Coordinates of C-alpha atoms in Angstrom, one line a residue:
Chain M
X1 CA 21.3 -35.2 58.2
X2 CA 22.6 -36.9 55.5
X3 CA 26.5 -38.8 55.4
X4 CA 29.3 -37.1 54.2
X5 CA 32.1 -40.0 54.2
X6 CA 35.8 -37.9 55.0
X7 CA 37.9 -40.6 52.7
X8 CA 36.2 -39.9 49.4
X9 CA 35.9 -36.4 47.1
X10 CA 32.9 -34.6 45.8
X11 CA 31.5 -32.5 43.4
X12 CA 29.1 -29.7 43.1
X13 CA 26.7 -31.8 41.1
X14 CA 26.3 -34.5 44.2
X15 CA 28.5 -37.0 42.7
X16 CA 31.3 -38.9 44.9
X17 CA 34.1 -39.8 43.7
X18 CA 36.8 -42.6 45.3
X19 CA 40.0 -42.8 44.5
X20 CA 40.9 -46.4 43.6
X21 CA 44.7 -45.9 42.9
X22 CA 46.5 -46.7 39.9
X23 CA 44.5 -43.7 38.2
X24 CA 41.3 -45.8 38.4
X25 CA 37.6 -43.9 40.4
X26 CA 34.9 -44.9 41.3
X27 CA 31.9 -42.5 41.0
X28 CA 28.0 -42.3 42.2
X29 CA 25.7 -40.3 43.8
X30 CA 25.8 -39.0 47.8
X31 CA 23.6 -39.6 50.2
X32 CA 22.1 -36.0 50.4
X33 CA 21.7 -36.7 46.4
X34 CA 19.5 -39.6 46.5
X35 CA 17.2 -38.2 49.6
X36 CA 16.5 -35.2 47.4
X37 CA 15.7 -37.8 44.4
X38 CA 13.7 -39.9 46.4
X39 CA 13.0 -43.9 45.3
X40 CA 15.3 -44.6 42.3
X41 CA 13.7 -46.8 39.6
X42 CA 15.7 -47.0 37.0
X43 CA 19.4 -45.9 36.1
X44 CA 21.3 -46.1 32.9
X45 CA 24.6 -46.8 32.8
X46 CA 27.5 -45.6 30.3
X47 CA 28.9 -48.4 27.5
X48 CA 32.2 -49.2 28.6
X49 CA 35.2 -47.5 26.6
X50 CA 33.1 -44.7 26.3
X51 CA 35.6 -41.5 26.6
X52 CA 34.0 -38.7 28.8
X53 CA 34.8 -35.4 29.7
X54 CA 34.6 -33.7 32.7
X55 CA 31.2 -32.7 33.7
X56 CA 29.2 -34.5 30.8
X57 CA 26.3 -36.3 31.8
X58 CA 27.2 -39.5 31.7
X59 CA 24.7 -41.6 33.7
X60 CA 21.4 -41.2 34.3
X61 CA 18.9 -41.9 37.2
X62 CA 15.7 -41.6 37.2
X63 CA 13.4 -41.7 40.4
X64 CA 9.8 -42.2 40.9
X65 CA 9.4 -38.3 40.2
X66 CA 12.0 -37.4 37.6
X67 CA 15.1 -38.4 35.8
X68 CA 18.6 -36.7 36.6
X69 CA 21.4 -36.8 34.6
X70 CA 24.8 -38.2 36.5
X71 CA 27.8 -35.8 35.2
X72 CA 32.0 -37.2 34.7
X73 CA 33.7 -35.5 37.9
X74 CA 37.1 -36.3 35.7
X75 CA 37.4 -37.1 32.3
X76 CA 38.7 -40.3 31.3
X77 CA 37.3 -43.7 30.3
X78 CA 34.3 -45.3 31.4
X79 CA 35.9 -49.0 32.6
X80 CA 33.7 -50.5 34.3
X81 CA 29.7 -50.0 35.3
X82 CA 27.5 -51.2 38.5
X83 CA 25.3 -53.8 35.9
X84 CA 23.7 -55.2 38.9
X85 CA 21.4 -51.8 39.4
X86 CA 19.3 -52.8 36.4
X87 CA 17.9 -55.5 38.7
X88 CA 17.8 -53.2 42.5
X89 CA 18.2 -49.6 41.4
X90 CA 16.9 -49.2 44.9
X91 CA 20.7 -50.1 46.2
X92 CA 21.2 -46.2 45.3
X93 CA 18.9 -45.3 48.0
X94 CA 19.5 -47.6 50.5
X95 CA 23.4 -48.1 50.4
X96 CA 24.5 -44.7 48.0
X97 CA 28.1 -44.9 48.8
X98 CA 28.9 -48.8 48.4
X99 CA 26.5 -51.3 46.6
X100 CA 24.6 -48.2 44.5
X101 CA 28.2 -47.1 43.0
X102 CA 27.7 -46.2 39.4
X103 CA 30.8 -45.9 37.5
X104 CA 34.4 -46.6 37.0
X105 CA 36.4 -44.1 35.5
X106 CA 40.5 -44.5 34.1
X107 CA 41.1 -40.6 34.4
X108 CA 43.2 -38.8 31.4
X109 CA 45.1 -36.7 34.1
X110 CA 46.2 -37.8 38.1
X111 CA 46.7 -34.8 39.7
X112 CA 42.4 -33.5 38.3
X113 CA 41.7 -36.0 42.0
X114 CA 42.6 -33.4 44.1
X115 CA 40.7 -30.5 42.5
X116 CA 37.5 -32.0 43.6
X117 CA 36.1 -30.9 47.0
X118 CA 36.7 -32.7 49.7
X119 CA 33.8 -34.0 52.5
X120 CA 34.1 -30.4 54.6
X121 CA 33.9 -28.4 50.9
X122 CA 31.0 -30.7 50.4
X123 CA 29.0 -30.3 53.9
X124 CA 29.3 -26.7 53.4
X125 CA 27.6 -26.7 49.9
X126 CA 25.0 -29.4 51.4
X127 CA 24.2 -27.0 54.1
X128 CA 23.4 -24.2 52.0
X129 CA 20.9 -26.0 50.1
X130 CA 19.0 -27.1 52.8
Chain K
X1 CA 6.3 -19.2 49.9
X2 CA 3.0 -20.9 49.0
X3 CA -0.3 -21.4 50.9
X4 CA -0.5 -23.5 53.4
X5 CA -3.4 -26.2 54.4
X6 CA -4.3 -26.6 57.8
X7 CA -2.6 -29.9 57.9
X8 CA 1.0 -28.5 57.1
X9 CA 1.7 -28.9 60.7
X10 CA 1.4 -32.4 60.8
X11 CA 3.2 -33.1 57.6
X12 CA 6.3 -31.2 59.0
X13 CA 6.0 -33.1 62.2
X14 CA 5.9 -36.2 60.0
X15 CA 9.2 -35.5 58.3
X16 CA 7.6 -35.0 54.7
X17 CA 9.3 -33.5 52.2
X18 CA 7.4 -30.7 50.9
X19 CA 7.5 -29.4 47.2
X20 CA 5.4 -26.0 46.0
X21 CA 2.1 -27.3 43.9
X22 CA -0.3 -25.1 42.2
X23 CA 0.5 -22.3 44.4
X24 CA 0.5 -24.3 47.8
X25 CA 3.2 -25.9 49.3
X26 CA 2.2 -29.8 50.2
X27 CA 4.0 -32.6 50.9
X28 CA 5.4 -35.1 48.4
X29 CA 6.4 -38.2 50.1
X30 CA 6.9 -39.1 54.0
X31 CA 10.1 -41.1 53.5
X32 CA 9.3 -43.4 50.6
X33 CA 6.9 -42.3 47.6
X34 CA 6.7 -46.6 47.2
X35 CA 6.0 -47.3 49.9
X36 CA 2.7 -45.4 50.3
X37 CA 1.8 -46.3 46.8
X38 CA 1.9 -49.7 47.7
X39 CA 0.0 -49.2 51.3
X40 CA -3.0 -47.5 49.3
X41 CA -3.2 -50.6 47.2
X42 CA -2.8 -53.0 50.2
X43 CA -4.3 -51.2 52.9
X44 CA -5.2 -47.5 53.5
X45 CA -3.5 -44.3 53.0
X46 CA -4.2 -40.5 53.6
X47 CA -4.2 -37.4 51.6
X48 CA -4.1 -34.4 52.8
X49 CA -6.2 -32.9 49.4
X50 CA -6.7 -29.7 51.0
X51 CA -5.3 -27.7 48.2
X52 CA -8.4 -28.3 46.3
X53 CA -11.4 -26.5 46.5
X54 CA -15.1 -27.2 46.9
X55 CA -17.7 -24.8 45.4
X56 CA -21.3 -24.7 46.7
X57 CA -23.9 -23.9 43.8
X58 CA -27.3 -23.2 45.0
X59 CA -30.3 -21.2 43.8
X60 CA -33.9 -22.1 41.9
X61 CA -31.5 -22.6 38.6
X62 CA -28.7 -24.8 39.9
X63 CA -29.4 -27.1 38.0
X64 CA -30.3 -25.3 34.9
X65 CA -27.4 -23.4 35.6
X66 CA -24.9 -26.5 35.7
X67 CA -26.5 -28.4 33.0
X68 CA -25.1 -24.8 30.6
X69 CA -21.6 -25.2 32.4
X70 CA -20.7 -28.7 32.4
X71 CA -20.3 -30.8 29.5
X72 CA -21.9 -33.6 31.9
X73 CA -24.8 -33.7 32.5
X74 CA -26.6 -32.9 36.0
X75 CA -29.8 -34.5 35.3
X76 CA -27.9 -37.9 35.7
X77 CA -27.9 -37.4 39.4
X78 CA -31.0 -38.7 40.0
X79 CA -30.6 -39.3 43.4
X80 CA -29.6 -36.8 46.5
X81 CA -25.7 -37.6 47.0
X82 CA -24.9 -39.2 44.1
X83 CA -21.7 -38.0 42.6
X84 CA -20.7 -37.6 38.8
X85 CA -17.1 -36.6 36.9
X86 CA -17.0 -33.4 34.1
X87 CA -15.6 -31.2 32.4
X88 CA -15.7 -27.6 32.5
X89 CA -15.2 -26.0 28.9
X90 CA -14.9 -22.9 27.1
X91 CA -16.2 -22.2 23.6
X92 CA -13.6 -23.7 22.0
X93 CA -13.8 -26.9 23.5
X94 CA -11.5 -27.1 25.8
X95 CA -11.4 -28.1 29.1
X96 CA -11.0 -25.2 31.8
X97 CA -10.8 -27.6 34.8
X98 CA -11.9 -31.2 35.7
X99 CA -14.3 -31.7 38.5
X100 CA -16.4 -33.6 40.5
X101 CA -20.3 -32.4 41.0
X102 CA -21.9 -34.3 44.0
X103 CA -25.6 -33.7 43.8
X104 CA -27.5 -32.2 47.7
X105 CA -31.0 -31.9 48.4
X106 CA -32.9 -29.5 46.9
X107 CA -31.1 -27.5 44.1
X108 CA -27.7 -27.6 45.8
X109 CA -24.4 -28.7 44.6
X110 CA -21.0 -29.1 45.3
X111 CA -18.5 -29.5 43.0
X112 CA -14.1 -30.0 44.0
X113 CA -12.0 -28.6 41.9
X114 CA -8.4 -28.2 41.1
X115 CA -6.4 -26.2 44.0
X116 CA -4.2 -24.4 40.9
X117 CA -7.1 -23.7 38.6
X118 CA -9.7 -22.9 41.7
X119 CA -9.5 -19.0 40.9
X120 CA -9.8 -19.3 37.3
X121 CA -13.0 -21.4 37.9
X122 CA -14.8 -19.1 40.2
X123 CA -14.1 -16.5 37.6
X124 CA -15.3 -18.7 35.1
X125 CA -18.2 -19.7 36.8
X126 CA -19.1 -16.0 38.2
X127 CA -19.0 -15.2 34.7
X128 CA -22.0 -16.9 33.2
X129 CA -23.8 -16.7 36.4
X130 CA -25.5 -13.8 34.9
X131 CA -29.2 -14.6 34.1
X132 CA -29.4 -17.9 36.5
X133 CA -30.7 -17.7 39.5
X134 CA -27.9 -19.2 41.4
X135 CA -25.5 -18.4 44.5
X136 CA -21.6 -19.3 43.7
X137 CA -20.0 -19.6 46.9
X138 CA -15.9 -21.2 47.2
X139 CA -15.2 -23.0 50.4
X140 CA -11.7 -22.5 51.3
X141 CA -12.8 -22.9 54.8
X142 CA -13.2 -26.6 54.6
X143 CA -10.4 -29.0 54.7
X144 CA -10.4 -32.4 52.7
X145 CA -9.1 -35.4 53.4
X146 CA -9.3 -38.6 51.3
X147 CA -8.7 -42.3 53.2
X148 CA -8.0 -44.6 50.1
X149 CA -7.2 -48.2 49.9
X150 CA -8.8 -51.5 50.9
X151 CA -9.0 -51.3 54.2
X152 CA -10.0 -47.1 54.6
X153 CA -13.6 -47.4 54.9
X154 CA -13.3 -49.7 58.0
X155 CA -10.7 -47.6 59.6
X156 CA -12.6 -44.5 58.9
X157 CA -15.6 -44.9 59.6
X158 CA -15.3 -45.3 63.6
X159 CA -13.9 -41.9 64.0
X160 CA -16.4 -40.3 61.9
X161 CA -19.2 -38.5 63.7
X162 CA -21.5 -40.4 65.3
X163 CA -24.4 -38.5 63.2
X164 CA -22.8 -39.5 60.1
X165 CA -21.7 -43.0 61.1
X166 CA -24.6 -44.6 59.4
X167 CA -25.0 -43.1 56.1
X168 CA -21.3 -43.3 55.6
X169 CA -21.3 -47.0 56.4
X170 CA -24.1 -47.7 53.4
X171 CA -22.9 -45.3 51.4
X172 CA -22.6 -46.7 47.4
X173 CA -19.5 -46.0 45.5
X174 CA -20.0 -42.4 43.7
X175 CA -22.5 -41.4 46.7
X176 CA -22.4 -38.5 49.1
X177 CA -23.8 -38.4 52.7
X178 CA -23.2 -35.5 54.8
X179 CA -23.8 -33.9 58.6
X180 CA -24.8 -30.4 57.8
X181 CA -25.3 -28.9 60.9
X182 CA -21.4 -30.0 61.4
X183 CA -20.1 -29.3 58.0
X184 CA -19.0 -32.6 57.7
X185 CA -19.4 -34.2 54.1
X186 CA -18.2 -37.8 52.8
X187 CA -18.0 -38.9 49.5
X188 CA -17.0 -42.4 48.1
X189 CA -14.7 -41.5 45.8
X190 CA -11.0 -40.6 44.9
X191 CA -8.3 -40.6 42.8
X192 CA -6.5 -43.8 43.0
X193 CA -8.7 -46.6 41.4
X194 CA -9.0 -48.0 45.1
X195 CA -12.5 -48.1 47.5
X196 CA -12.3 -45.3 50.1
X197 CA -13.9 -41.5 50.9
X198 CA -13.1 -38.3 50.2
X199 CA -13.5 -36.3 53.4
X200 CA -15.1 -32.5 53.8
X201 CA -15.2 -30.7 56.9
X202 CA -14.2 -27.6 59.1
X203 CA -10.5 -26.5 58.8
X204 CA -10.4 -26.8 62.6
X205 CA -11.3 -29.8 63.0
X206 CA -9.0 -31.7 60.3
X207 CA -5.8 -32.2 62.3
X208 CA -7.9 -33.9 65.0
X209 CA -8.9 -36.4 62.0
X210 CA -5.6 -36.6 60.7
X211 CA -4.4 -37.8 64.1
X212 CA -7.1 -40.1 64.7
X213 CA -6.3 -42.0 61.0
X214 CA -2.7 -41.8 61.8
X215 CA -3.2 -43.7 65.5
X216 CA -5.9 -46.3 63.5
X217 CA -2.9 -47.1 61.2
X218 CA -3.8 -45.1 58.1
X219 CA -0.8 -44.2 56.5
X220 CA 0.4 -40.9 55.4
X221 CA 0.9 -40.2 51.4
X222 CA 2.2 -37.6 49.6
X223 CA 1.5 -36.0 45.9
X224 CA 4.2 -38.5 44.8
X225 CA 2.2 -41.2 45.3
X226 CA -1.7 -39.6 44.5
X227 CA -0.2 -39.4 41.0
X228 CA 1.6 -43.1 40.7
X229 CA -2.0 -44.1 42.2
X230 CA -3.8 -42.2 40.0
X231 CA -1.8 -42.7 36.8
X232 CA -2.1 -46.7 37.0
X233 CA -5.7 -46.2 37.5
X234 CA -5.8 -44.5 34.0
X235 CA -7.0 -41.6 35.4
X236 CA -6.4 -37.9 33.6
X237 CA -4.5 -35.0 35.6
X238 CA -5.7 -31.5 34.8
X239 CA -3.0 -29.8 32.6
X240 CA -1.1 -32.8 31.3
X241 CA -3.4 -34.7 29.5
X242 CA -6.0 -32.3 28.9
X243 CA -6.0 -28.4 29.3
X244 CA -7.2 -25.5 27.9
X245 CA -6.8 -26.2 24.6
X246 CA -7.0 -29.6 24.4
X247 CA -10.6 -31.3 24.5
X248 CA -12.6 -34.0 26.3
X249 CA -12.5 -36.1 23.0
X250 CA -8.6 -35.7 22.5
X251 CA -8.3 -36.7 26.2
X252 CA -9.9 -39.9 26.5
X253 CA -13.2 -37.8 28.1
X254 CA -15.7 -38.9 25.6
X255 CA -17.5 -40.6 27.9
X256 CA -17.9 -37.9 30.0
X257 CA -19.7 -35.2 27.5
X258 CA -23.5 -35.9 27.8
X259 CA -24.5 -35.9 23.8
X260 CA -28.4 -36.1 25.0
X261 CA -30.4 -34.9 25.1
X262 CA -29.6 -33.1 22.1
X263 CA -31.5 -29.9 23.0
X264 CA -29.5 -29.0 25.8
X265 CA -27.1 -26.5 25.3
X266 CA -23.8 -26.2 27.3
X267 CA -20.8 -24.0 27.0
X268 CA -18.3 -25.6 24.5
X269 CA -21.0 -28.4 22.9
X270 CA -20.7 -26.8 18.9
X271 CA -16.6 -26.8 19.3
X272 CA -16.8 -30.4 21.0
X273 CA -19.7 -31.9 18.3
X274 CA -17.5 -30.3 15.1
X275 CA -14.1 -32.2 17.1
X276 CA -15.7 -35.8 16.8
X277 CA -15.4 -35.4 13.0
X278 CA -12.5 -33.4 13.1
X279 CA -9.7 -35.6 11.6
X280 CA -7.1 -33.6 13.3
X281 CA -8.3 -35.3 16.3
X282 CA -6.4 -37.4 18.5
X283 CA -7.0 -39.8 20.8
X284 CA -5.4 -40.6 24.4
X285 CA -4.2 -44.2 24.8
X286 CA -2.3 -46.1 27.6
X287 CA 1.1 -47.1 26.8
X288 CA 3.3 -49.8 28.7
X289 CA 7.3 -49.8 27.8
X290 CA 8.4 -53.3 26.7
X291 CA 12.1 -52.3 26.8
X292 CA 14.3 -50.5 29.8
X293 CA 13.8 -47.0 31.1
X294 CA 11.0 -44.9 32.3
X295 CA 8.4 -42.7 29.8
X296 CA 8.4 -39.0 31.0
X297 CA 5.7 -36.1 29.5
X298 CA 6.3 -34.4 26.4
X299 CA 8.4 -37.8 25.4
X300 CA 7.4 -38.6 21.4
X301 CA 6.0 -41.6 20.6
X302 CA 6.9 -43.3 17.3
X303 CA 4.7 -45.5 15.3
X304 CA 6.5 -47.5 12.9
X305 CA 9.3 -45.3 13.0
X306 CA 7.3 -42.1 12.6
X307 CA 5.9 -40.0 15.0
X308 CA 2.5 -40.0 15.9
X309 CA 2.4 -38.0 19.2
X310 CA 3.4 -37.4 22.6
X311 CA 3.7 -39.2 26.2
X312 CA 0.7 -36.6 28.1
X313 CA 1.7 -38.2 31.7
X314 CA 4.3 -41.0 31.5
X315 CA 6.2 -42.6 34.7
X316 CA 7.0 -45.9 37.2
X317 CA 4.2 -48.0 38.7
X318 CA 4.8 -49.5 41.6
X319 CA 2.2 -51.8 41.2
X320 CA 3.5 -53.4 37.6
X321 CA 7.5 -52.6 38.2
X322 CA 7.3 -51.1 34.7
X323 CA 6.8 -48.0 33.3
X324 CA 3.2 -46.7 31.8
X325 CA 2.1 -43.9 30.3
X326 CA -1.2 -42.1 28.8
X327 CA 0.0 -40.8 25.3
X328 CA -1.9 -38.5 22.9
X329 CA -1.6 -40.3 19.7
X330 CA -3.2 -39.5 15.9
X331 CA -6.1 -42.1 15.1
X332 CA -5.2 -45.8 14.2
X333 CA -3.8 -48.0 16.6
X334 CA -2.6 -50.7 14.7
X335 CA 1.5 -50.4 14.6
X336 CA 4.6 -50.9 16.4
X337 CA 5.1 -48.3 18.6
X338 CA 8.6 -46.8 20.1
X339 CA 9.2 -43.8 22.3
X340 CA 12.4 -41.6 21.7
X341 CA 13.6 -41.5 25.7
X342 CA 17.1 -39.3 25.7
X343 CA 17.0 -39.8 22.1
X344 CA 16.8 -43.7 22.4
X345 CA 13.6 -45.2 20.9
X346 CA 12.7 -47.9 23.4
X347 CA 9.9 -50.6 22.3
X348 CA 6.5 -50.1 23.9
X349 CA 2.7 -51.1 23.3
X350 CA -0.7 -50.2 23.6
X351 CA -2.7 -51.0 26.5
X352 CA -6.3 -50.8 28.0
X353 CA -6.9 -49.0 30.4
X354 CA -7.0 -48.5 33.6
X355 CA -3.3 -50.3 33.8
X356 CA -4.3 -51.5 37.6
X357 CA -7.6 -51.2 39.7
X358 CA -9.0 -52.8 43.3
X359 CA -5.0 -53.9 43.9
X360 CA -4.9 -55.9 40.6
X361 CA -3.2 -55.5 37.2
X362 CA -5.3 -55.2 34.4
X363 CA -2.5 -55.7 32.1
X364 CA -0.7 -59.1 30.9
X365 CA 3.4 -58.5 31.4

């Protein structure tokens, strides 16, 4: 059974999503996301300044079997990107919800946070998948 | 739901994941597709192969019979056991499955082919059966298992039976031996560019096997890894790199379409002899990506800024920490070469193949 941590928000897409304050997130992938994926080889992370909306693919990371594009959860501005995966990709794998974070986001609009589910919303859609 | 082998059992007790795969569902990976990738090139891995199916040709024209369906030739196996790779064709010249043909006494073969095309090839095969003196029979009864890596022919052959113990332990690479009152049959071959055998033998009696490899310290693999394995060993998969319309000679198979002697006719030779001139042609090379990403299938590949053809089976290797590919190019190698990934064209280059075998890269970084 994969980890569902109760402090951060999700999306239907597998994507977490931390609230930094200060309208600053955090984003990657959950721990059910990168089971399914299996060993991650490569990712490719957004330029910074880039200007995203929500739900565009925005990342990408590609595992020994396929590569899967990593979508905005908020639109905003790409600030800030996890460089040190180009060296140990495999950090998504074996640590998804700290060193394997992927993004930072500034988000256009606060109050979007709280439209994303939270870990129970989450668990449920987890459950029905497998 | 798809068909099941009789070792599904042990790959759900083992935790794999399993995926649906040519009409069967097998397991991928057991935890860690690297993982087993790298055991099989260190050590000694398991596959349950299963899913693919032997088919037993007998009769006064076996051979006669084979040397009209392959585009190998049959006469090559000279010797009782001896294995040999081919293509099946049609007219046009294309390939209706890949197999291997392993050569028994006295007009028998067997030959394994693909567990998604099995049914097309029995029809194939039942349909120019007509004026050959032959019997066609498809063994789904027997289950395979292949031991691959360094170390699998020492951890096999203990728990082999005891009747088969000695031929298996002389046994040449590309040789047979088998127990026939058992229907147990070993071959030295496989699919990952490593030593090892490819095991044959009552569906029964295959989780009994699978336990005994397990407790010797043969490690479980998935499909994940049987096509990392097989892709650095510059081997083709049925269906990417060649298929039904796509020929030995566009596919890197020249080697395997027997030219002599001239005389012998086989299903597909006029199409195949008219494509080595044909300057539509194409040829299948193996690329390695210089810059960052991974080559997927149907990815273009750019030569000198203009496109020359297509990534056939692209993806990571373990072994090398880059990504590699087979690509179907048109003629003339000479270039630089680019692949469009997402639309970015990322700097890659030619390479021999195979990209690794025995453990070792073939390839200078």
């Amino acid at each position: 059974m994969s980890t569902v941590p109760t402090e951060l928000k999700y999306t239907k897409s597998h994507e977490w999503v931390r609230d930094d304050g200060d309208g600053i997130v955090t984003v990657g992938i959950t721990d059910h996301a990168q089971e399914a994926l299996g060993d991650i080889v490569f990712v490719e992370t957004p330029e910074l300044g880039r200007i995203v909306e929500c739900d565009e693919a925005t990342a990408v990371v590609e595992s020994v079997k396929a590569a899967s594009d990593i979508y905005a959860p908020l639109a905003g501005e790409v600030i800030a990107a996890n460089t040190q995966l180009a060296d140990t990709p495999e950090a998504i794998n074996t640590s998804p919800y700290d060193l394997g974070w992927i993004l930072r986001l500034r988000v256009r609009d606060n109050g979007a946070f709280n439209t994303l589910l939270d870990a129970a919303a989450y668990t449920q859609i987890v459950a029905e998948e497998e | 739901m798809g068909l099941h082998t009789p070792l599904f059992l042990e790959h759900q007790r083992l935790g794999a994941r399993i995926v649906p795969f040519g009409g069967w569902e097998m397991p991928l990976h057991y935890g860690s597709q690297l993982e087993e990738h790298h055991t099989v090139r260190r050590e000694a891995g398991m596959f349950d192969v299963s899913h693919m199916r032997p088919i037993d040709i007998d009769g006064a024209d076996a051979t006669a019979f084979l040397q009209y369906m392959l585009a190998n030739d049959v006469a090559r196996l000279t010797a009782t056991g001896k294995a040999l790779y081919s293509c099946l064709l049609n007219e046009q010249g294309g390939v209706v499955d890949d197999l291997i043909v392993y050569s028994r006494c006295n007009e028998r073969y067997r030959l394994v082919v693909n567990a998604g095309t099995a049914e097309k090839d029995l029809m194939w095969l039942n349909a120019h059966c007509g004026s050959f003196a032959v019997t066609i029979q498809s063994r789904p009864d027997l289950a395979m298992i292949a031991v691959q890596g360094p170390a699998a022919r020492a951890k096999t052959l203990p728990l082999l039976p005891a009747a088969l113990r000695v031929a298996a332990e002389t046994l040449a690479p590309f040789f047979s031996a088998e127990l026939e009152s058992e229907q147990w049959f070993i071959g030295r071959t496989g699919y990952t560019g490593e030593d090892g055998f490819e095991l044959m033998m009552p569906a029964a009696q295959a989780p009994d096997l699978w336990k005994s490899l397990l407790a010797a310290g043969v490690k479980p693999c998935g499909l994940g890894a049987r096509d990392t394995l097989r892709l650095e060993a510059g081997m083709n998969l049925y269906g990417h790199d060649m298929d039904d319309a796509t020929g030995p000679l566009d596919a890197g198979l020249e080697w395997t379409v027997a030219w002599q002697p001239a005389e012998r006719e086989f299903i597909g030779r006029a199409a195949v002899t008219a494509r080595r001139t044909d300057p539509t042609r194409r040829e299948l090379v193996g690329f390695i990506l210089i810059g960052a990403g991974i080559m997927r299938d149907h990815q273009l590949v750019l030569r000198d800024g203009v496109v020359v053809g297509e990534i056939t089976s692209g993806g990571f290797s373990p072994t090398l920490e880059r990504s590699i590919a087979l690509a179907r190019i048109e003629p003339g190698i000479d270039g630089n070469y680019t692949v469009d990934i997402r639309g970015k064209k990322v700097a890659a280059r030619i390479v021999k193949l195979p990209f690794v075998r025995n453990g070792v890269s073939r390839i200078e970084l």
